[in-house]
C-alpha cells in the first residue's frame, strides 16, 4: 500500500507538470498567484479558482466577491477577504495573451488537465489516509515512531516487505535466499591478497 501511495504521488506530480506547461503558454499569472504559498497549484483554493477561470480573460473578470466564494469553496478559512483582493488585482495586471480563439481552446485543455490533477490529488489523499491507518494498526508502529523525524507515512515506507513476516521480522527462508555480494570481474579477492602479502617470501 505504501508503494501504491508513492506511485500515486508520481502520478500527481506528472499531472502537475502538465498543467504548469499549459499555464506557462496561456495563463502565466496563474503560475505566480500562489507561488509563495505551500503547495502552489496543488492547493484546493488554487484549483477551485482555475476551474472557474482557466484563461486570463476569464480571470480578469472575476470579482472580489466571486473570488471570496471560490477560495472558501476550495478550503481556505483564513484571511479570505485579503486573498480575494490580492488575486483580483493580480489577475487584472496587463499580460501578453494569445488570440481569443487560441486562448479558449487552450483553456479547455487546462480544464482537462485540472480534472486529472483533481483526481490525482484525491487518490493521494485517500491512499495516504489508508497507509497511515494501516501503519497505526501495526504491532510495531510505536517502535518506528520512536525514531527521530519518523512519522506514520515514513514509517510505513520503512517496513520491510518481501523478506519479512507480518510482524516485521525477517523470515529464515528469505534470508537464505538473499544472494551474497558479487565482486566485479578482474579484481583479486581482498582476503587472498592480504594473505599473500603477509606470507614470507621464499628464499
PDB file of C-alpha atoms in Angstrom:
ATOM      1  CA  UNK A   1       0.000   0.000   0.000  1.00  0.00           C
ATOM      2  CA  UNK A   2       2.883   2.353   0.711  1.00  0.00           C
ATOM      3  CA  UNK A   3       4.208   1.662  -2.790  1.00  0.00           C
ATOM      4  CA  UNK A   4       0.796   2.422  -4.280  1.00  0.00           C
ATOM      5  CA  UNK A   5       0.751   5.707  -2.395  1.00  0.00           C
ATOM      6  CA  UNK A   6       4.184   6.582  -3.751  1.00  0.00           C
ATOM      7  CA  UNK A   7       3.105   5.750  -7.303  1.00  0.00           C
ATOM      8  CA  UNK A   8       0.089   7.992  -6.782  1.00  0.00           C
ATOM      9  CA  UNK A   9       2.457  10.785  -5.782  1.00  0.00           C
ATOM     10  CA  UNK A  10       4.403  10.288  -9.008  1.00  0.00           C
ATOM     11  CA  UNK A  11       1.174  10.420 -11.000  1.00  0.00           C
ATOM     12  CA  UNK A  12       0.102  13.611  -9.270  1.00  0.00           C
ATOM     13  CA  UNK A  13       3.458  15.220  -9.996  1.00  0.00           C
ATOM     14  CA  UNK A  14       3.136  14.281 -13.670  1.00  0.00           C
ATOM     15  CA  UNK A  15      -0.292  15.898 -13.954  1.00  0.00           C
ATOM     16  CA  UNK A  16       1.004  18.921 -12.060  1.00  0.00           C
ATOM     17  CA  UNK A  17       3.842  19.362 -14.551  1.00  0.00           C
ATOM     18  CA  UNK A  18       1.431  19.032 -17.473  1.00  0.00           C
ATOM     19  CA  UNK A  19      -0.770  21.765 -16.050  1.00  0.00           C
ATOM     20  CA  UNK A  20       2.185  24.056 -15.444  1.00  0.00           C
ATOM     21  CA  UNK A  21       3.330  23.642 -19.045  1.00  0.00           C
ATOM     22  CA  UNK A  22      -0.064  24.737 -20.363  1.00  0.00           C
ATOM     23  CA  UNK A  23      -0.368  27.640 -17.951  1.00  0.00           C
ATOM     24  CA  UNK A  24       3.067  28.892 -18.934  1.00  0.00           C
ATOM     25  CA  UNK A  25       1.852  29.276 -22.515  1.00  0.00           C
ATOM     26  CA  UNK A  26      -1.581  30.801 -21.980  1.00  0.00           C
ATOM     27  CA  UNK A  27      -2.092  31.856 -18.336  1.00  0.00           C
ATOM     28  CA  UNK A  28       1.248  32.782 -16.724  1.00  0.00           C
ATOM     29  CA  UNK A  29      -0.406  34.846 -13.989  1.00  0.00           C
ATOM     30  CA  UNK A  30      -1.797  31.630 -12.514  1.00  0.00           C
ATOM     31  CA  UNK A  31       1.738  30.286 -12.044  1.00  0.00           C
ATOM     32  CA  UNK A  32       2.698  33.153  -9.759  1.00  0.00           C
ATOM     33  CA  UNK A  33      -0.624  33.685  -7.979  1.00  0.00           C
ATOM     34  CA  UNK A  34       0.155  31.041  -5.321  1.00  0.00           C
ATOM     35  CA  UNK A  35       3.904  30.633  -5.833  1.00  0.00           C
ATOM     36  CA  UNK A  36       4.725  31.878  -2.321  1.00  0.00           C
ATOM     37  CA  UNK A  37       2.266  29.516  -0.624  1.00  0.00           C
ATOM     38  CA  UNK A  38       2.965  25.855   0.210  1.00  0.00           C
ATOM     39  CA  UNK A  39       1.678  23.538  -2.474  1.00  0.00           C
ATOM     40  CA  UNK A  40       1.253  26.218  -5.144  1.00  0.00           C
ATOM     41  CA  UNK A  41      -1.217  24.847  -7.711  1.00  0.00           C
ATOM     42  CA  UNK A  42      -1.823  21.730  -5.619  1.00  0.00           C
ATOM     43  CA  UNK A  43      -3.766  23.818  -3.130  1.00  0.00           C
ATOM     44  CA  UNK A  44      -7.506  23.286  -3.179  1.00  0.00           C
ATOM     45  CA  UNK A  45      -8.195  27.014  -3.434  1.00  0.00           C
ATOM     46  CA  UNK A  46      -5.880  27.357  -6.446  1.00  0.00           C
ATOM     47  CA  UNK A  47      -7.606  24.527  -8.297  1.00  0.00           C
ATOM     48  CA  UNK A  48     -11.024  25.993  -7.478  1.00  0.00           C
ATOM     49  CA  UNK A  49     -10.076  29.378  -8.936  1.00  0.00           C
ATOM     50  CA  UNK A  50      -8.508  27.802 -12.023  1.00  0.00           C
ATOM     51  CA  UNK A  51     -11.627  25.731 -12.645  1.00  0.00           C
ATOM     52  CA  UNK A  52     -13.699  28.908 -12.746  1.00  0.00           C
ATOM     53  CA  UNK A  53     -11.153  30.973 -14.701  1.00  0.00           C
ATOM     54  CA  UNK A  54      -8.752  28.845 -16.803  1.00  0.00           C
ATOM     55  CA  UNK A  55      -7.827  31.756 -19.111  1.00  0.00           C
ATOM     56  CA  UNK A  56      -6.507  35.289 -18.461  1.00  0.00           C
ATOM     57  CA  UNK A  57      -9.660  36.913 -19.858  1.00  0.00           C
ATOM     58  CA  UNK A  58     -11.925  34.959 -17.519  1.00  0.00           C
ATOM     59  CA  UNK A  59      -9.624  35.539 -14.566  1.00  0.00           C
ATOM     60  CA  UNK A  60      -9.622  39.293 -15.190  1.00  0.00           C
ATOM     61  CA  UNK A  61     -13.429  39.339 -14.967  1.00  0.00           C
ATOM     62  CA  UNK A  62     -13.533  37.696 -11.543  1.00  0.00           C
ATOM     63  CA  UNK A  63     -14.909  39.994  -8.870  1.00  0.00           C
ATOM     64  CA  UNK A  64     -13.727  40.111  -5.309  1.00  0.00           C
ATOM     65  CA  UNK A  65     -16.952  38.524  -4.079  1.00  0.00           C
ATOM     66  CA  UNK A  66     -16.648  35.699  -6.611  1.00  0.00           C
ATOM     67  CA  UNK A  67     -13.042  35.065  -5.606  1.00  0.00           C
ATOM     68  CA  UNK A  68     -14.078  35.087  -1.959  1.00  0.00           C
ATOM     69  CA  UNK A  69     -16.616  32.317  -2.632  1.00  0.00           C
ATOM     70  CA  UNK A  70     -14.134  30.310  -4.708  1.00  0.00           C
ATOM     71  CA  UNK A  71     -11.474  30.479  -2.023  1.00  0.00           C
ATOM     72  CA  UNK A  72     -13.914  29.341   0.634  1.00  0.00           C
ATOM     73  CA  UNK A  73     -15.154  26.549  -1.598  1.00  0.00           C
ATOM     74  CA  UNK A  74     -11.544  25.474  -2.169  1.00  0.00           C
ATOM     75  CA  UNK A  75     -10.988  25.007   1.555  1.00  0.00           C
ATOM     76  CA  UNK A  76      -9.423  28.274   2.658  1.00  0.00           C
ATOM     77  CA  UNK A  77     -10.688  29.512   6.023  1.00  0.00           C
ATOM     78  CA  UNK A  78      -8.404  32.428   6.946  1.00  0.00           C
ATOM     79  CA  UNK A  79      -7.891  35.968   5.573  1.00  0.00           C
ATOM     80  CA  UNK A  80     -10.306  35.298   2.732  1.00  0.00           C
ATOM     81  CA  UNK A  81     -11.007  38.965   2.099  1.00  0.00           C
ATOM     82  CA  UNK A  82      -7.343  39.908   1.757  1.00  0.00           C
ATOM     83  CA  UNK A  83      -6.584  36.969  -0.507  1.00  0.00           C
ATOM     84  CA  UNK A  84      -9.568  37.722  -2.720  1.00  0.00           C
ATOM     85  CA  UNK A  85      -8.440  41.332  -3.141  1.00  0.00           C
ATOM     86  CA  UNK A  86      -4.879  40.231  -3.876  1.00  0.00           C
ATOM     87  CA  UNK A  87      -5.961  37.761  -6.545  1.00  0.00           C
ATOM     88  CA  UNK A  88      -8.317  40.263  -8.150  1.00  0.00           C
ATOM     89  CA  UNK A  89      -5.516  42.804  -8.550  1.00  0.00           C
ATOM     90  CA  UNK A  90      -3.080  40.111  -9.652  1.00  0.00           C
ATOM     91  CA  UNK A  91      -5.283  38.767 -12.444  1.00  0.00           C
ATOM     92  CA  UNK A  92      -6.091  42.254 -13.735  1.00  0.00           C
ATOM     93  CA  UNK A  93      -2.497  43.199 -14.383  1.00  0.00           C
ATOM     94  CA  UNK A  94      -1.715  43.579 -18.115  1.00  0.00           C
ATOM     95  CA  UNK A  95      -0.084  40.486 -19.637  1.00  0.00           C
ATOM     96  CA  UNK A  96       0.655  39.172 -23.104  1.00  0.00           C
ATOM     97  CA  UNK A  97      -2.170  36.978 -24.357  1.00  0.00           C
ATOM     98  CA  UNK A  98      -2.864  34.507 -27.092  1.00  0.00           C
ATOM     99  CA  UNK A  99      -5.502  35.168 -29.727  1.00  0.00           C
ATOM    100  CA  UNK A 100      -9.044  34.757 -28.296  1.00  0.00           C
ATOM    101  CA  UNK A 101      -9.760  31.535 -30.199  1.00  0.00           C
ATOM    102  CA  UNK A 102      -6.400  30.014 -29.207  1.00  0.00           C
ATOM    103  CA  UNK A 103      -6.880  31.128 -25.624  1.00  0.00           C
ATOM    104  CA  UNK A 104     -10.272  29.473 -25.355  1.00  0.00           C
ATOM    105  CA  UNK A 105      -9.017  26.250 -26.933  1.00  0.00           C
ATOM    106  CA  UNK A 106      -6.086  26.064 -24.535  1.00  0.00           C
ATOM    107  CA  UNK A 107      -8.446  26.923 -21.689  1.00  0.00           C
ATOM    108  CA  UNK A 108     -10.327  23.708 -22.431  1.00  0.00           C
ATOM    109  CA  UNK A 109      -7.051  21.789 -22.302  1.00  0.00           C
ATOM    110  CA  UNK A 110      -6.306  23.398 -18.950  1.00  0.00           C
ATOM    111  CA  UNK A 111      -9.689  22.259 -17.633  1.00  0.00           C
ATOM    112  CA  UNK A 112      -8.972  18.689 -18.751  1.00  0.00           C
ATOM    113  CA  UNK A 113      -5.542  18.706 -17.093  1.00  0.00           C
ATOM    114  CA  UNK A 114      -7.088  20.229 -13.994  1.00  0.00           C
ATOM    115  CA  UNK A 115      -9.679  17.451 -13.802  1.00  0.00           C
ATOM    116  CA  UNK A 116      -6.916  14.845 -13.986  1.00  0.00           C
ATOM    117  CA  UNK A 117      -4.933  16.690 -11.307  1.00  0.00           C
ATOM    118  CA  UNK A 118      -8.010  16.842  -9.047  1.00  0.00           C
ATOM    119  CA  UNK A 119      -8.448  13.082  -9.373  1.00  0.00           C
ATOM    120  CA  UNK A 120      -4.751  12.502  -8.719  1.00  0.00           C
ATOM    121  CA  UNK A 121      -4.936  14.649  -5.573  1.00  0.00           C
ATOM    122  CA  UNK A 122      -7.946  12.695  -4.325  1.00  0.00           C
ATOM    123  CA  UNK A 123      -6.125   9.423  -4.958  1.00  0.00           C
ATOM    124  CA  UNK A 124      -3.097  10.599  -2.994  1.00  0.00           C
ATOM    125  CA  UNK A 125      -5.236  11.787  -0.087  1.00  0.00           C
ATOM    126  CA  UNK A 126      -7.200   8.522   0.061  1.00  0.00           C
ATOM    127  CA  UNK A 127      -4.115   6.293  -0.132  1.00  0.00           C
ATOM    128  CA  UNK A 128      -2.248   8.412   2.406  1.00  0.00           C
ATOM    129  CA  UNK A 129      -5.088   8.024   4.870  1.00  0.00           C
ATOM    130  CA  UNK A 130      -5.232   4.257   4.326  1.00  0.00           C
ATOM    131  CA  UNK A 131      -1.474   3.884   4.725  1.00  0.00           C
ATOM    132  CA  UNK A 132      -1.492   5.832   7.975  1.00  0.00           C
ATOM    133  CA  UNK A 133      -4.376   3.779   9.359  1.00  0.00           C
ATOM    134  CA  UNK A 134      -2.652   0.516   8.427  1.00  0.00           C
ATOM    135  CA  UNK A 135       0.604   1.704   9.968  1.00  0.00           C
ATOM    136  CA  UNK A 136      -1.033   2.689  13.253  1.00  0.00           C
ATOM    137  CA  UNK A 137      -2.593  -0.780  13.469  1.00  0.00           C
ATOM    138  CA  UNK A 138       0.809  -2.472  13.086  1.00  0.00           C
ATOM    139  CA  UNK A 139       2.080  -4.043  16.341  1.00  0.00           C
ATOM    140  CA  UNK A 140       5.500  -2.393  15.968  1.00  0.00           C
ATOM    141  CA  UNK A 141       4.270   1.058  14.967  1.00  0.00           C
ATOM    142  CA  UNK A 142       5.438   2.626  18.229  1.00  0.00           C
ATOM    143  CA  UNK A 143       8.971   1.396  17.595  1.00  0.00           C
ATOM    144  CA  UNK A 144       9.115   3.067  14.209  1.00  0.00           C
ATOM    145  CA  UNK A 145       7.564   6.268  15.560  1.00  0.00           C
ATOM    146  CA  UNK A 146      10.282   6.429  18.215  1.00  0.00           C
ATOM    147  CA  UNK A 147      12.868   7.091  15.504  1.00  0.00           C
ATOM    148  CA  UNK A 148      13.769  10.768  15.001  1.00  0.00           C
ATOM    149  CA  UNK A 149      11.652  12.507  12.333  1.00  0.00           C
ATOM    150  CA  UNK A 150       9.756   9.315  11.539  1.00  0.00           C
ATOM    151  CA  UNK A 151       6.020   9.780  11.103  1.00  0.00           C
ATOM    152  CA  UNK A 152       3.326   7.336  10.094  1.00  0.00           C
ATOM    153  CA  UNK A 153       3.935   7.672   6.355  1.00  0.00           C
ATOM    154  CA  UNK A 154       7.718   7.436   6.642  1.00  0.00           C
ATOM    155  CA  UNK A 155       7.409   4.505   8.988  1.00  0.00           C
ATOM    156  CA  UNK A 156       5.157   2.654   6.554  1.00  0.00           C
ATOM    157  CA  UNK A 157       7.736   3.088   3.819  1.00  0.00           C
ATOM    158  CA  UNK A 158      10.431   1.727   6.136  1.00  0.00           C
ATOM    159  CA  UNK A 159       8.615  -1.562   6.574  1.00  0.00           C
ATOM    160  CA  UNK A 160      10.461  -4.475   5.013  1.00  0.00           C
ATOM    161  CA  UNK A 161       8.024  -6.049   2.578  1.00  0.00           C
ATOM    162  CA  UNK A 162       9.320  -9.048   0.618  1.00  0.00           C
ATOM    163  CA  UNK A 163      11.596 -10.664   3.206  1.00  0.00           C
ATOM    164  CA  UNK A 164       9.586 -10.241   6.386  1.00  0.00           C
ATOM    165  CA  UNK A 165       6.745 -11.764   8.314  1.00  0.00           C
ATOM    166  CA  UNK A 166       3.608  -9.729   9.204  1.00  0.00           C
ATOM    167  CA  UNK A 167       5.270  -8.791  12.483  1.00  0.00           C
ATOM    168  CA  UNK A 168       8.206  -7.217  10.733  1.00  0.00           C
ATOM    169  CA  UNK A 169      10.916  -9.804  11.462  1.00  0.00           C
ATOM    170  CA  UNK A 170      12.939 -11.403   8.641  1.00  0.00           C
ATOM    171  CA  UNK A 171      11.966 -14.926   7.665  1.00  0.00           C
ATOM    172  CA  UNK A 172      14.701 -17.628   7.603  1.00  0.00           C
ATOM    173  CA  UNK A 173      13.862 -18.642   4.051  1.00  0.00           C
ATOM    174  CA  UNK A 174      14.058 -15.104   2.771  1.00  0.00           C
ATOM    175  CA  UNK A 175      17.412 -14.582   4.445  1.00  0.00           C
ATOM    176  CA  UNK A 176      18.735 -17.818   2.948  1.00  0.00           C
ATOM    177  CA  UNK A 177      17.641 -16.719  -0.500  1.00  0.00           C
ATOM    178  CA  UNK A 178      19.489 -13.432  -0.207  1.00  0.00           C
ATOM    179  CA  UNK A 179      22.437 -13.620  -2.632  1.00  0.00           C
ATOM    180  CA  UNK A 180      25.911 -12.813  -1.457  1.00  0.00           C
ATOM    181  CA  UNK A 181      27.533  -9.642  -2.763  1.00  0.00           C
ATOM    182  CA  UNK A 182      29.314 -10.206  -6.053  1.00  0.00           C
ATOM    183  CA  UNK A 183      32.798  -8.898  -6.782  1.00  0.00           C
ATOM    184  CA  UNK A 184      33.477  -7.130 -10.010  1.00  0.00           C
ATOM    185  CA  UNK A 185      35.370  -9.302 -12.532  1.00  0.00           C
ATOM    186  CA  UNK A 186      39.098  -8.876 -12.869  1.00  0.00           C
ATOM    187  CA  UNK A 187      39.717  -7.764  -9.275  1.00  0.00           C
ATOM    188  CA  UNK A 188      41.561 -10.059  -6.819  1.00  0.00           C
ATOM    189  CA  UNK A 189      39.941 -11.240  -3.635  1.00  0.00           C
ATOM    190  CA  UNK A 190      40.916  -8.756  -0.838  1.00  0.00           C
ATOM    191  CA  UNK A 191      41.313 -11.576   1.728  1.00  0.00           C
ATOM    192  CA  UNK A 192      43.572 -13.609  -0.578  1.00  0.00           C
ATOM    193  CA  UNK A 193      45.581 -10.544  -1.491  1.00  0.00           C
ATOM    194  CA  UNK A 194      46.175  -9.646   2.170  1.00  0.00           C
ATOM    195  CA  UNK A 195      47.172 -13.251   2.970  1.00  0.00           C
ATOM    196  CA  UNK A 196      49.615 -13.305   0.083  1.00  0.00           C
ATOM    197  CA  UNK A 197      51.186 -10.035   1.206  1.00  0.00           C
ATOM    198  CA  UNK A 198      51.598 -11.353   4.764  1.00  0.00           C
ATOM    199  CA  UNK A 199      53.221 -14.680   3.772  1.00  0.00           C
ATOM    200  CA  UNK A 200      57.059 -14.818   3.959  1.00  0.00           C
ATOM    201  CA  UNK A 201      58.954 -14.701   0.710  1.00  0.00           C
ATOM    202  CA  UNK A 202      60.671 -17.957  -0.175  1.00  0.00           C
ATOM    203  CA  UNK A 203      64.456 -17.674  -0.464  1.00  0.00           C
TER     204      UNK A 203
END
